Structure formats: C-alpha cells, structure tokens
PDB file of C-alpha atoms in Angstrom:
ATOM      1  CA  MET A 265       0.000   0.000   0.000  1.00 48.00           C
ATOM      2  CA  THR A 266       1.340   3.391  -0.941  1.00 51.00           C
ATOM      3  CA  GLU A 267       1.767   5.693   2.070  1.00 53.00           C
ATOM      4  CA  THR A 268      -0.096   8.957   1.639  1.00 56.00           C
ATOM      5  CA  LEU A 269       1.785  11.947   3.033  1.00 55.00           C
ATOM      6  CA  THR A 270       0.846  15.565   3.308  1.00 59.00           C
ATOM      7  CA  PRO A 271       3.123  18.129   1.617  1.00 59.00           C
ATOM      8  CA  ALA A 272       4.461  19.172   5.025  1.00 56.00           C
ATOM      9  CA  ALA A 273       5.268  15.552   5.888  1.00 53.00           C
ATOM     10  CA  ARG A 274       7.032  15.045   2.533  1.00 58.00           C
ATOM     11  CA  GLU A 275       9.108  18.157   3.196  1.00 56.00           C
ATOM     12  CA  ARG A 276      10.089  16.943   6.665  1.00 54.00           C
ATOM     13  CA  ARG A 277      11.012  13.507   5.308  1.00 54.00           C
ATOM     14  CA  SER A 278      13.076  15.045   2.525  1.00 54.00           C
ATOM     15  CA  GLU A 279      14.951  17.074   5.165  1.00 53.00           C
ATOM     16  CA  GLY A 280      15.609  13.964   7.234  1.00 51.00           C
ATOM     17  CA  HIS A 281      13.016  14.652   9.970  1.00 51.00           C
ATOM     18  CA  LEU A 282      10.872  11.686  10.946  1.00 50.00           C
ATOM     19  CA  PRO A 283       7.273  12.285  12.026  1.00 55.00           C
ATOM     20  CA  VAL A 284       6.746  12.343  15.807  1.00 53.00           C
ATOM     21  CA  PRO A 285       4.787   9.261  16.852  1.00 58.00           C
ATOM     22  CA  ARG A 286       1.569   9.774  18.718  1.00 64.00           C
ATOM     23  CA  ASP A 287       1.523   9.029  22.428  1.00 59.00           C
ATOM     24  CA  PRO A 288      -0.849   6.072  22.899  1.00 62.00           C
ATOM     25  CA  ARG A 289      -1.569   7.265  26.464  1.00 64.00           C
ATOM     26  CA  ALA A 290      -2.703  10.727  25.366  1.00 59.00           C
ATOM     27  CA  PRO A 291      -6.446   9.839  25.162  1.00 61.00           C
ATOM     28  CA  TYR A 292      -6.228   8.146  28.568  1.00 61.00           C
ATOM     29  CA  ARG A 293      -4.568  11.204  30.122  1.00 65.00           C
ATOM     30  CA  ALA A 294      -7.141  13.524  28.592  1.00 63.00           C
ATOM     31  CA  GLY A 295      -9.930  11.349  29.993  1.00 66.00           C
ATOM     32  CA  SER A 296      -8.284  11.296  33.438  1.00 75.00           C
ATOM     33  CA  TRP A 297      -8.001  15.077  33.518  1.00 79.00           C
ATOM     34  CA  SER A 298     -11.641  15.387  32.476  1.00 81.00           C
ATOM     35  CA  VAL A 299     -12.703  13.141  35.358  1.00 82.00           C
ATOM     36  CA  ILE A 300     -10.502  15.083  37.835  1.00 88.00           C
ATOM     37  CA  ILE A 301     -11.861  18.457  36.720  1.00 89.00           C
ATOM     38  CA  ALA A 302     -15.454  17.200  36.869  1.00 88.00           C
ATOM     39  CA  ALA A 303     -14.865  15.786  40.370  1.00 89.00           C
ATOM     40  CA  LEU A 304     -13.368  19.090  41.552  1.00 91.00           C
ATOM     41  CA  VAL A 305     -16.341  21.012  40.177  1.00 91.00           C
ATOM     42  CA  VAL A 306     -18.779  18.690  41.984  1.00 92.00           C
ATOM     43  CA  LEU A 307     -16.799  18.933  45.241  1.00 92.00           C
ATOM     44  CA  HIS A 308     -16.766  22.728  45.081  1.00 89.00           C
ATOM     45  CA  LEU A 309     -20.495  22.848  44.420  1.00 88.00           C
ATOM     46  CA  LEU A 310     -21.076  20.647  47.469  1.00 91.00           C
ATOM     47  CA  ALA A 311     -18.715  22.840  49.542  1.00 90.00           C
ATOM     48  CA  PHE A 312     -20.503  26.031  48.467  1.00 84.00           C
ATOM     49  CA  SER A 313     -23.827  24.502  49.465  1.00 84.00           C
ATOM     50  CA  ALA A 314     -22.582  23.132  52.809  1.00 86.00           C
ATOM     51  CA  THR A 315     -20.914  26.414  53.846  1.00 83.00           C
ATOM     52  CA  ASP A 316     -23.747  28.654  52.630  1.00 82.00           C
ATOM     53  CA  PHE A 317     -21.223  30.494  50.441  1.00 80.00           C
ATOM     54  CA  HIS A 318     -23.063  33.412  48.836  1.00 77.00           C
ATOM     55  CA  PRO A 319     -20.881  36.421  47.870  1.00 77.00           C
ATOM     56  CA  ALA A 320     -24.070  38.429  47.280  1.00 76.00           C
ATOM     57  CA  LYS A 321     -24.530  38.564  51.060  1.00 75.00           C
ATOM     58  CA  LEU A 322     -21.506  40.852  51.235  1.00 73.00           C
ATOM     59  CA  VAL A 323     -23.446  43.404  49.193  1.00 75.00           C
ATOM     60  CA  THR A 324     -26.616  43.098  51.242  1.00 74.00           C
ATOM     61  CA  GLY A 325     -24.582  43.308  54.465  1.00 70.00           C
ATOM     62  CA  ALA A 326     -22.584  46.333  53.374  1.00 72.00           C
ATOM     63  CA  GLN A 327     -24.626  48.650  55.579  1.00 72.00           C
ATOM     64  CA  GLY A 328     -23.871  46.608  58.679  1.00 73.00           C
ATOM     65  CA  MET A 329     -20.180  46.613  57.805  1.00 75.00           C
ATOM     66  CA  MET A 330     -20.230  50.384  57.363  1.00 80.00           C
ATOM     67  CA  ASN A 331     -21.896  50.800  60.767  1.00 77.00           C
ATOM     68  CA  PHE A 332     -19.217  48.611  62.325  1.00 72.00           C
ATOM     69  CA  LEU A 333     -16.394  50.628  60.737  1.00 77.00           C
ATOM     70  CA  SER A 334     -17.988  53.923  61.740  1.00 76.00           C
ATOM     71  CA  GLU A 335     -17.974  52.777  65.368  1.00 75.00           C
ATOM     72  CA  ALA A 336     -14.383  51.487  65.176  1.00 76.00           C
ATOM     73  CA  ILE A 337     -12.874  54.539  63.454  1.00 82.00           C
ATOM     74  CA  PRO A 338     -11.132  56.475  64.840  1.00 81.00           C
ATOM     75  CA  PRO A 339      -9.413  54.076  67.259  1.00 81.00           C
ATOM     76  CA  ASP A 340      -9.428  54.860  70.960  1.00 77.00           C
ATOM     77  CA  LEU A 341      -5.942  56.234  71.665  1.00 81.00           C
ATOM     78  CA  SER A 342      -6.542  57.157  75.291  1.00 83.00           C
ATOM     79  CA  GLY A 343      -3.727  56.474  77.719  1.00 82.00           C
ATOM     80  CA  GLU A 344      -5.500  53.678  79.590  1.00 85.00           C
ATOM     81  CA  VAL A 345      -6.398  51.776  76.409  1.00 84.00           C
ATOM     82  CA  LEU A 346      -2.862  52.125  75.021  1.00 88.00           C
ATOM     83  CA  ARG A 347      -1.383  50.949  78.316  1.00 89.00           C
ATOM     84  CA  LYS A 348      -3.587  47.858  78.439  1.00 88.00           C
ATOM     85  CA  GLY A 349      -2.921  47.172  74.759  1.00 88.00           C
ATOM     86  CA  LEU A 350       0.853  47.372  75.130  1.00 90.00           C
ATOM     87  CA  GLU A 351       0.794  45.142  78.221  1.00 89.00           C
ATOM     88  CA  GLY A 352      -1.406  42.635  76.386  1.00 87.00           C
ATOM     89  CA  ALA A 353       0.841  42.720  73.315  1.00 88.00           C
ATOM     90  CA  LEU A 354       3.923  42.044  75.459  1.00 90.00           C
ATOM     91  CA  THR A 355       2.122  39.142  77.126  1.00 89.00           C
ATOM     92  CA  THR A 356       1.238  37.771  73.696  1.00 89.00           C
ATOM     93  CA  LEU A 357       4.899  38.064  72.688  1.00 90.00           C
ATOM     94  CA  TRP A 358       6.055  36.265  75.844  1.00 91.00           C
ATOM     95  CA  ILE A 359       3.522  33.467  75.258  1.00 90.00           C
ATOM     96  CA  GLY A 360       4.855  32.960  71.739  1.00 89.00           C
ATOM     97  CA  LEU A 361       8.471  33.078  72.943  1.00 91.00           C
ATOM     98  CA  LEU A 362       8.058  30.567  75.783  1.00 92.00           C
ATOM     99  CA  GLY A 363       5.823  28.321  73.702  1.00 91.00           C
ATOM    100  CA  THR A 364       8.608  28.166  71.123  1.00 91.00           C
ATOM    101  CA  THR A 365      11.744  27.849  73.233  1.00 92.00           C
ATOM    102  CA  ILE A 366      10.447  25.440  75.893  1.00 93.00           C
ATOM    103  CA  SER A 367       9.268  23.058  73.151  1.00 91.00           C
ATOM    104  CA  VAL A 368      12.818  22.839  71.703  1.00 91.00           C
ATOM    105  CA  PRO A 369      14.189  19.990  73.907  1.00 91.00           C
ATOM    106  CA  PHE A 370      10.997  17.934  73.541  1.00 92.00           C
ATOM    107  CA  GLY A 371      10.819  18.490  69.786  1.00 91.00           C
ATOM    108  CA  LEU A 372      14.528  17.750  69.334  1.00 89.00           C
ATOM    109  CA  LEU A 373      14.343  14.495  71.302  1.00 90.00           C
ATOM    110  CA  LEU A 374      11.302  13.286  69.357  1.00 91.00           C
ATOM    111  CA  ALA A 375      12.967  14.393  66.101  1.00 89.00           C
ATOM    112  CA  VAL A 376      16.029  12.249  66.826  1.00 87.00           C
ATOM    113  CA  LEU A 377      13.858   9.276  67.767  1.00 89.00           C
ATOM    114  CA  GLY A 378      11.514   9.893  64.826  1.00 86.00           C
ATOM    115  CA  ALA A 379      14.118  10.133  62.053  1.00 84.00           C
ATOM    116  CA  ARG A 380      14.969   6.953  60.164  1.00 84.00           C
ATOM    117  CA  THR A 381      18.671   7.774  60.199  1.00 81.00           C
ATOM    118  CA  THR A 382      18.915   8.311  63.963  1.00 80.00           C
ATOM    119  CA  ALA A 383      16.144   6.173  65.521  1.00 82.00           C
ATOM    120  CA  PRO A 384      17.451   3.221  67.579  1.00 83.00           C
ATOM    121  CA  ASN A 385      15.006   0.777  66.008  1.00 85.00           C
ATOM    122  CA  ALA A 386      11.760   0.585  64.056  1.00 86.00           C
ATOM    123  CA  PHE A 387       9.594   0.308  67.190  1.00 89.00           C
ATOM    124  CA  VAL A 388      10.959   3.511  68.738  1.00 88.00           C
ATOM    125  CA  TYR A 389      10.666   5.229  65.360  1.00 88.00           C
ATOM    126  CA  GLN A 390       6.964   4.374  65.062  1.00 91.00           C
ATOM    127  CA  ILE A 391       6.215   5.435  68.643  1.00 92.00           C
ATOM    128  CA  ALA A 392       7.982   8.775  68.181  1.00 90.00           C
ATOM    129  CA  ARG A 393       6.221   9.436  64.877  1.00 90.00           C
ATOM    130  CA  GLY A 394       2.887   8.619  66.479  1.00 91.00           C
ATOM    131  CA  ILE A 395       3.488  11.097  69.315  1.00 92.00           C
ATOM    132  CA  LEU A 396       4.538  13.787  66.829  1.00 91.00           C
ATOM    133  CA  SER A 397       1.465  13.134  64.711  1.00 91.00           C
ATOM    134  CA  PHE A 398      -0.815  13.489  67.738  1.00 92.00           C
ATOM    135  CA  PHE A 399       0.681  16.784  68.925  1.00 92.00           C
ATOM    136  CA  ARG A 400       0.651  18.112  65.380  1.00 89.00           C
ATOM    137  CA  ALA A 401      -2.884  16.981  64.588  1.00 90.00           C
ATOM    138  CA  VAL A 402      -4.524  18.609  67.616  1.00 89.00           C
ATOM    139  CA  PRO A 403      -4.826  22.379  66.949  1.00 88.00           C
ATOM    140  CA  ASP A 404      -3.211  24.708  69.463  1.00 88.00           C
ATOM    141  CA  ILE A 405      -6.574  26.321  70.211  1.00 89.00           C
ATOM    142  CA  VAL A 406      -7.939  22.905  71.295  1.00 90.00           C
ATOM    143  CA  PHE A 407      -4.922  22.443  73.555  1.00 90.00           C
ATOM    144  CA  ALA A 408      -5.640  25.928  74.946  1.00 89.00           C
ATOM    145  CA  LEU A 409      -9.218  24.976  75.813  1.00 89.00           C
ATOM    146  CA  ILE A 410      -7.951  21.836  77.554  1.00 90.00           C
ATOM    147  CA  PHE A 411      -5.294  23.677  79.557  1.00 90.00           C
ATOM    148  CA  VAL A 412      -7.672  26.531  80.450  1.00 88.00           C
ATOM    149  CA  THR A 413      -9.864  23.877  82.020  1.00 88.00           C
ATOM    150  CA  ALA A 414      -6.866  22.410  83.845  1.00 87.00           C
ATOM    151  CA  VAL A 415      -4.975  25.512  85.050  1.00 86.00           C
ATOM    152  CA  GLY A 416      -7.562  28.260  84.643  1.00 84.00           C
ATOM    153  CA  LEU A 417      -7.699  31.392  82.510  1.00 82.00           C
ATOM    154  CA  GLY A 418      -4.483  33.218  81.773  1.00 84.00           C
ATOM    155  CA  PRO A 419      -1.292  33.129  79.715  1.00 88.00           C
ATOM    156  CA  PHE A 420       0.050  29.970  81.377  1.00 90.00           C
ATOM    157  CA  ALA A 421      -2.582  27.924  79.541  1.00 89.00           C
ATOM    158  CA  GLY A 422      -1.526  29.567  76.276  1.00 89.00           C
ATOM    159  CA  VAL A 423       2.134  28.731  76.859  1.00 91.00           C
ATOM    160  CA  LEU A 424       1.286  25.085  77.579  1.00 92.00           C
ATOM    161  CA  ALA A 425      -0.879  24.893  74.454  1.00 92.00           C
ATOM    162  CA  LEU A 426       1.887  26.237  72.229  1.00 92.00           C
ATOM    163  CA  ILE A 427       4.472  23.922  73.796  1.00 93.00           C
ATOM    164  CA  ALA A 428       2.336  20.883  73.025  1.00 92.00           C
ATOM    165  CA  HIS A 429       1.465  21.841  69.458  1.00 93.00           C
ATOM    166  CA  ASN A 430       4.876  23.259  68.584  1.00 92.00           C
ATOM    167  CA  THR A 431       6.596  20.106  69.827  1.00 93.00           C
ATOM    168  CA  GLY A 432       4.716  18.094  67.218  1.00 92.00           C
ATOM    169  CA  VAL A 433       5.309  20.540  64.375  1.00 91.00           C
ATOM    170  CA  MET A 434       8.992  21.190  65.088  1.00 91.00           C
ATOM    171  CA  GLY A 435       9.731  17.522  65.757  1.00 90.00           C
ATOM    172  CA  LYS A 436       8.269  16.586  62.369  1.00 90.00           C
ATOM    173  CA  LEU A 437      10.184  19.303  60.492  1.00 88.00           C
ATOM    174  CA  TRP A 438      13.450  18.606  62.289  1.00 88.00           C
ATOM    175  CA  SER A 439      13.225  14.827  61.775  1.00 87.00           C
ATOM    176  CA  GLU A 440      12.786  15.336  58.031  1.00 86.00           C
ATOM    177  CA  ALA A 441      15.767  17.701  57.981  1.00 85.00           C
ATOM    178  CA  MET A 442      17.887  15.054  59.730  1.00 84.00           C
ATOM    179  CA  GLU A 443      16.886  12.414  57.202  1.00 81.00           C
ATOM    180  CA  ASP A 444      17.938  14.607  54.255  1.00 81.00           C
ATOM    181  CA  ILE A 445      21.518  15.406  55.325  1.00 74.00           C
ATOM    182  CA  ASP A 446      24.680  13.978  53.768  1.00 73.00           C
ATOM    183  CA  PRO A 447      25.322  10.641  55.551  1.00 72.00           C
ATOM    184  CA  GLY A 448      29.111  10.914  55.110  1.00 73.00           C
ATOM    185  CA  PRO A 449      30.017  12.477  58.489  1.00 71.00           C
ATOM    186  CA  GLU A 450      27.702  10.075  60.337  1.00 72.00           C
ATOM    187  CA  GLN A 451      29.199   7.035  58.614  1.00 74.00           C
ATOM    188  CA  ALA A 452      32.720   8.258  59.358  1.00 77.00           C
ATOM    189  CA  LEU A 453      31.973   8.520  63.090  1.00 73.00           C
ATOM    190  CA  ARG A 454      30.294   5.091  63.151  1.00 73.00           C
ATOM    191  CA  THR A 455      33.331   3.594  61.447  1.00 76.00           C
ATOM    192  CA  ALA A 456      35.523   5.182  64.110  1.00 74.00           C
ATOM    193  CA  GLY A 457      33.468   3.429  66.819  1.00 71.00           C
ATOM    194  CA  ALA A 458      31.265   6.324  68.003  1.00 71.00           C
ATOM    195  CA  SER A 459      27.992   5.495  69.741  1.00 70.00           C
ATOM    196  CA  ARG A 460      24.621   6.470  68.322  1.00 71.00           C
ATOM    197  CA  TRP A 461      24.273   9.506  70.587  1.00 76.00           C
ATOM    198  CA  GLN A 462      27.830  10.608  69.846  1.00 75.00           C
ATOM    199  CA  VAL A 463      27.019  10.507  66.137  1.00 77.00           C
ATOM    200  CA  VAL A 464      23.881  12.562  66.711  1.00 77.00           C
ATOM    201  CA  ALA A 465      25.663  15.127  68.897  1.00 75.00           C
ATOM    202  CA  ASN A 466      28.814  15.497  66.769  1.00 76.00           C
ATOM    203  CA  ALA A 467      27.585  14.938  63.210  1.00 75.00           C
ATOM    204  CA  THR A 468      23.808  15.066  62.773  1.00 79.00           C
ATOM    205  CA  ILE A 469      22.876  18.126  64.828  1.00 78.00           C
ATOM    206  CA  PRO A 470      25.875  20.303  63.812  1.00 79.00           C
ATOM    207  CA  THR A 471      25.145  19.566  60.152  1.00 80.00           C
ATOM    208  CA  VAL A 472      21.495  20.599  60.321  1.00 80.00           C
ATOM    209  CA  LEU A 473      21.853  23.329  62.971  1.00 80.00           C
ATOM    210  CA  PRO A 474      21.399  26.283  60.556  1.00 79.00           C
ATOM    211  CA  GLN A 475      18.301  24.666  59.073  1.00 81.00           C
ATOM    212  CA  LEU A 476      16.908  23.846  62.522  1.00 83.00           C
ATOM    213  CA  THR A 477      17.436  27.431  63.639  1.00 83.00           C
ATOM    214  CA  GLY A 478      15.714  28.824  60.551  1.00 83.00           C
ATOM    215  CA  LEU A 479      12.708  26.545  61.108  1.00 83.00           C
ATOM    216  CA  LEU A 480      12.606  27.558  64.773  1.00 86.00           C
ATOM    217  CA  LEU A 481      12.506  31.260  63.885  1.00 85.00           C
ATOM    218  CA  TYR A 482       9.708  30.600  61.410  1.00 84.00           C
ATOM    219  CA  ARG A 483       7.726  28.794  64.087  1.00 87.00           C
ATOM    220  CA  PHE A 484       8.294  31.703  66.474  1.00 88.00           C
ATOM    221  CA  ASP A 485       6.597  33.980  63.922  1.00 85.00           C
ATOM    222  CA  VAL A 486       3.670  31.568  63.692  1.00 86.00           C
ATOM    223  CA  ASN A 487       3.415  31.124  67.465  1.00 88.00           C
ATOM    224  CA  VAL A 488       3.200  34.872  68.114  1.00 86.00           C
ATOM    225  CA  ARG A 489       0.212  34.993  65.755  1.00 85.00           C
ATOM    226  CA  SER A 490      -1.266  31.864  67.314  1.00 85.00           C
ATOM    227  CA  SER A 491      -0.973  33.315  70.820  1.00 85.00           C
ATOM    228  CA  LEU A 492      -3.238  36.146  69.657  1.00 83.00           C
ATOM    229  CA  VAL A 493      -5.940  33.641  68.737  1.00 84.00           C
ATOM    230  CA  LEU A 494      -5.421  31.682  71.964  1.00 85.00           C
ATOM    231  CA  GLY A 495      -6.284  34.822  73.914  1.00 81.00           C
ATOM    232  CA  LEU A 496      -9.749  34.729  72.389  1.00 79.00           C
ATOM    233  CA  VAL A 497     -10.484  31.529  74.337  1.00 81.00           C
ATOM    234  CA  GLY A 498      -9.127  32.863  77.626  1.00 78.00           C
ATOM    235  CA  ALA A 499      -5.420  32.013  77.307  1.00 78.00           C
ATOM    236  CA  GLY A 500      -4.274  35.566  78.050  1.00 78.00           C
ATOM    237  CA  GLY A 501      -2.544  38.204  75.993  1.00 82.00           C
ATOM    238  CA  ILE A 502      -4.000  40.899  73.804  1.00 86.00           C
ATOM    239  CA  GLY A 503      -6.440  38.421  72.282  1.00 84.00           C
ATOM    240  CA  LEU A 504      -8.296  38.408  75.581  1.00 85.00           C
ATOM    241  CA  LEU A 505      -8.592  42.209  75.425  1.00 87.00           C
ATOM    242  CA  ILE A 506      -9.877  42.033  71.846  1.00 86.00           C
ATOM    243  CA  ASN A 507     -12.477  39.495  72.879  1.00 85.00           C
ATOM    244  CA  LYS A 508     -13.657  41.670  75.765  1.00 86.00           C
ATOM    245  CA  ALA A 509     -13.823  44.762  73.544  1.00 86.00           C
ATOM    246  CA  ILE A 510     -15.976  42.928  70.986  1.00 84.00           C
ATOM    247  CA  LYS A 511     -18.338  41.549  73.626  1.00 84.00           C
ATOM    248  CA  THR A 512     -18.831  45.017  75.129  1.00 85.00           C
ATOM    249  CA  PHE A 513     -19.193  46.672  71.699  1.00 83.00           C
ATOM    250  CA  GLN A 514     -16.103  48.833  72.272  1.00 85.00           C
ATOM    251  CA  PHE A 515     -15.026  48.580  68.645  1.00 84.00           C
ATOM    252  CA  ASP A 516     -12.739  51.631  68.838  1.00 85.00           C
ATOM    253  CA  GLU A 517     -10.755  49.862  71.573  1.00 88.00           C
ATOM    254  CA  MET A 518     -10.710  46.705  69.486  1.00 87.00           C
ATOM    255  CA  LEU A 519      -9.183  48.606  66.553  1.00 88.00           C
ATOM    256  CA  THR A 520      -6.504  50.047  68.835  1.00 90.00           C
ATOM    257  CA  TYR A 521      -5.549  46.572  70.017  1.00 89.00           C
ATOM    258  CA  LEU A 522      -5.447  45.306  66.432  1.00 89.00           C
ATOM    259  CA  ILE A 523      -3.121  48.135  65.397  1.00 90.00           C
ATOM    260  CA  ILE A 524      -0.809  47.416  68.344  1.00 90.00           C
ATOM    261  CA  ILE A 525      -0.577  43.693  67.599  1.00 88.00           C
ATOM    262  CA  LEU A 526      -0.036  44.451  63.915  1.00 88.00           C
ATOM    263  CA  VAL A 527       3.001  46.554  64.813  1.00 89.00           C
ATOM    264  CA  VAL A 528       4.334  43.791  67.081  1.00 88.00           C
ATOM    265  CA  ILE A 529       3.911  41.093  64.416  1.00 86.00           C
ATOM    266  CA  VAL A 530       5.604  43.214  61.740  1.00 88.00           C
ATOM    267  CA  ALA A 531       8.516  43.855  64.122  1.00 88.00           C
ATOM    268  CA  VAL A 532       8.839  40.122  64.845  1.00 85.00           C
ATOM    269  CA  ASP A 533       8.775  39.354  61.108  1.00 83.00           C
ATOM    270  CA  LEU A 534      11.523  41.873  60.390  1.00 85.00           C
ATOM    271  CA  ALA A 535      13.700  40.660  63.270  1.00 84.00           C
ATOM    272  CA  SER A 536      13.278  36.992  62.311  1.00 80.00           C
ATOM    273  CA  GLY A 537      14.034  37.739  58.663  1.00 78.00           C
ATOM    274  CA  TRP A 538      17.184  39.635  59.636  1.00 81.00           C
ATOM    275  CA  ILE A 539      18.409  36.727  61.778  1.00 79.00           C
ATOM    276  CA  ARG A 540      17.634  34.146  59.065  1.00 74.00           C
ATOM    277  CA  LYS A 541      19.677  36.109  56.529  1.00 76.00           C
ATOM    278  CA  ARG A 542      22.641  36.159  58.912  1.00 75.00           C
ATOM    279  CA  LEU A 543      22.396  32.375  59.320  1.00 68.00           C
ATOM    280  CA  GLN A 544      22.515  31.651  55.577  1.00 64.00           C
TER     281      GLN A 544
END
C-alpha cells in the first residue's frame, strides 16, 4: 500500500526529519483530567452549598459593615487603652516566645527518635512518629481549651498549648531535615566506633543546625500569631482584650488593640528575617 503523506510531511522527510509518533496514552490522560476536573467542580459545588457560600450577602450586608467601621474609626488612643494594649501585646509576645523555646528539647528528642537515620530501632521510630502526629494533629486552640480547664484562665494555659502543638510541628520538620543530610560524616563517626548519641551530637545536629534554627525562627513567627488567637479563648494576651472589647461593643478599643498587635507582628517578622539572613 502506498503511504499517503501531506506536503508538510514530505518536506520533513526530505529534510531527514521523521514524524513524531503519537503518544498512545494521550487519550487516557485527557480522559483522566476530564474526570478530575469534573470531580473538583462537583466537590466545590457541594462545599458552596454546605458552607452557605453566597458572595451576594456581602453586598446586602454592606450597611452593617459600614456601621461597624464607623464605630471602630477612629481608634481609641486614650492612655489607659494604650497601656492595656501594650501590656497585652507584650504578654502575647512572651507566650509565643516561651511556647517556642520550651518546646525545643521535647521536639529535638522526638525528632532524633523519629528520624529513620537516627532512631534506635523501628519500634521507637513508630512510637515517636505517632506522638509527633498526635501533637501536630490537635490544633493549638484545642490544647488551649484543655489547659484553660486544667490551670484556669491566663497566659500559662496559652504557653502550655503552644508547647504541646509546637513540639509536634517542630519535631516533624526537624526529623525530616535530619533524614535529608549527607550521611558521610555520620558514617565516618560510626566507622571510628562512636555510639549512636555521639554521632547525633557530633555529626547530625551540627550539620542541620542552621536549618533547625531557621525553622525555629519561622515557628516563632507563627506562634506569636497563634498566641493572639489563643487569647480569644481565655489564654491571656491581647487576644483576651480584643475578645472583651468585641463583647462590650467597644469597637474603637478593638481597633486600637489590632493596630498594636499588627506593629508587634511586623517587628517580629523583620527581626526573624534579619536573623535568618545572617544564618545563611
């Protein structure tokens, strides 16, 4: 049978270019993408229905929003409000700081036990990973509610909540960092007869120390923001003041507290970024 070629195909053949064969999986891939897109559309429609997502309500509720803003602006800059706001912001900062630093030894221990390259055996590895998964899975605000019940209202409950949650998050991140390092220094120490903990202390941790520090600073940023939310459930800090201002309809005070915490968070971001650059 004589092969029928288009003029363009004849030209390519005359120039030594062979036609590109068709991918036999192309129709299958196109069908798979069609199914995925259709499934995503259906899921979003169900989500819109379940969450009562109607952007038009923003238009109908514009008047209520304007009334809220008119009561909040200008912010209350009286001396008493500023004093309480600054004290609450400092408490929020201390909650984030202690919740970050006190979780370091717990997170580091679980990271060593939960990394494949440093865990003593598979059983210890699975136990450590399970503990990390639990602390990471439970939100810090749930921990705050539990500790408020245990120790009462105040910043101590917020610190305990951040310690628990941050231990899980940092342990997971640090264990993955330990698994990704160059195994050369560790193997050299093992060959020289070093024990497991000597290898961890003299090879693993020094190798990943800059990365661990960068992750810790990032978590400090997150924890300062989280401590604001924890205050809304009674765990102290400026979040508690914001919650009281909303409940008493003192929206001008609320705006003052929001401005203060915004300044604190921006300052923490800038300081953390400056330190991270120096560590690189």
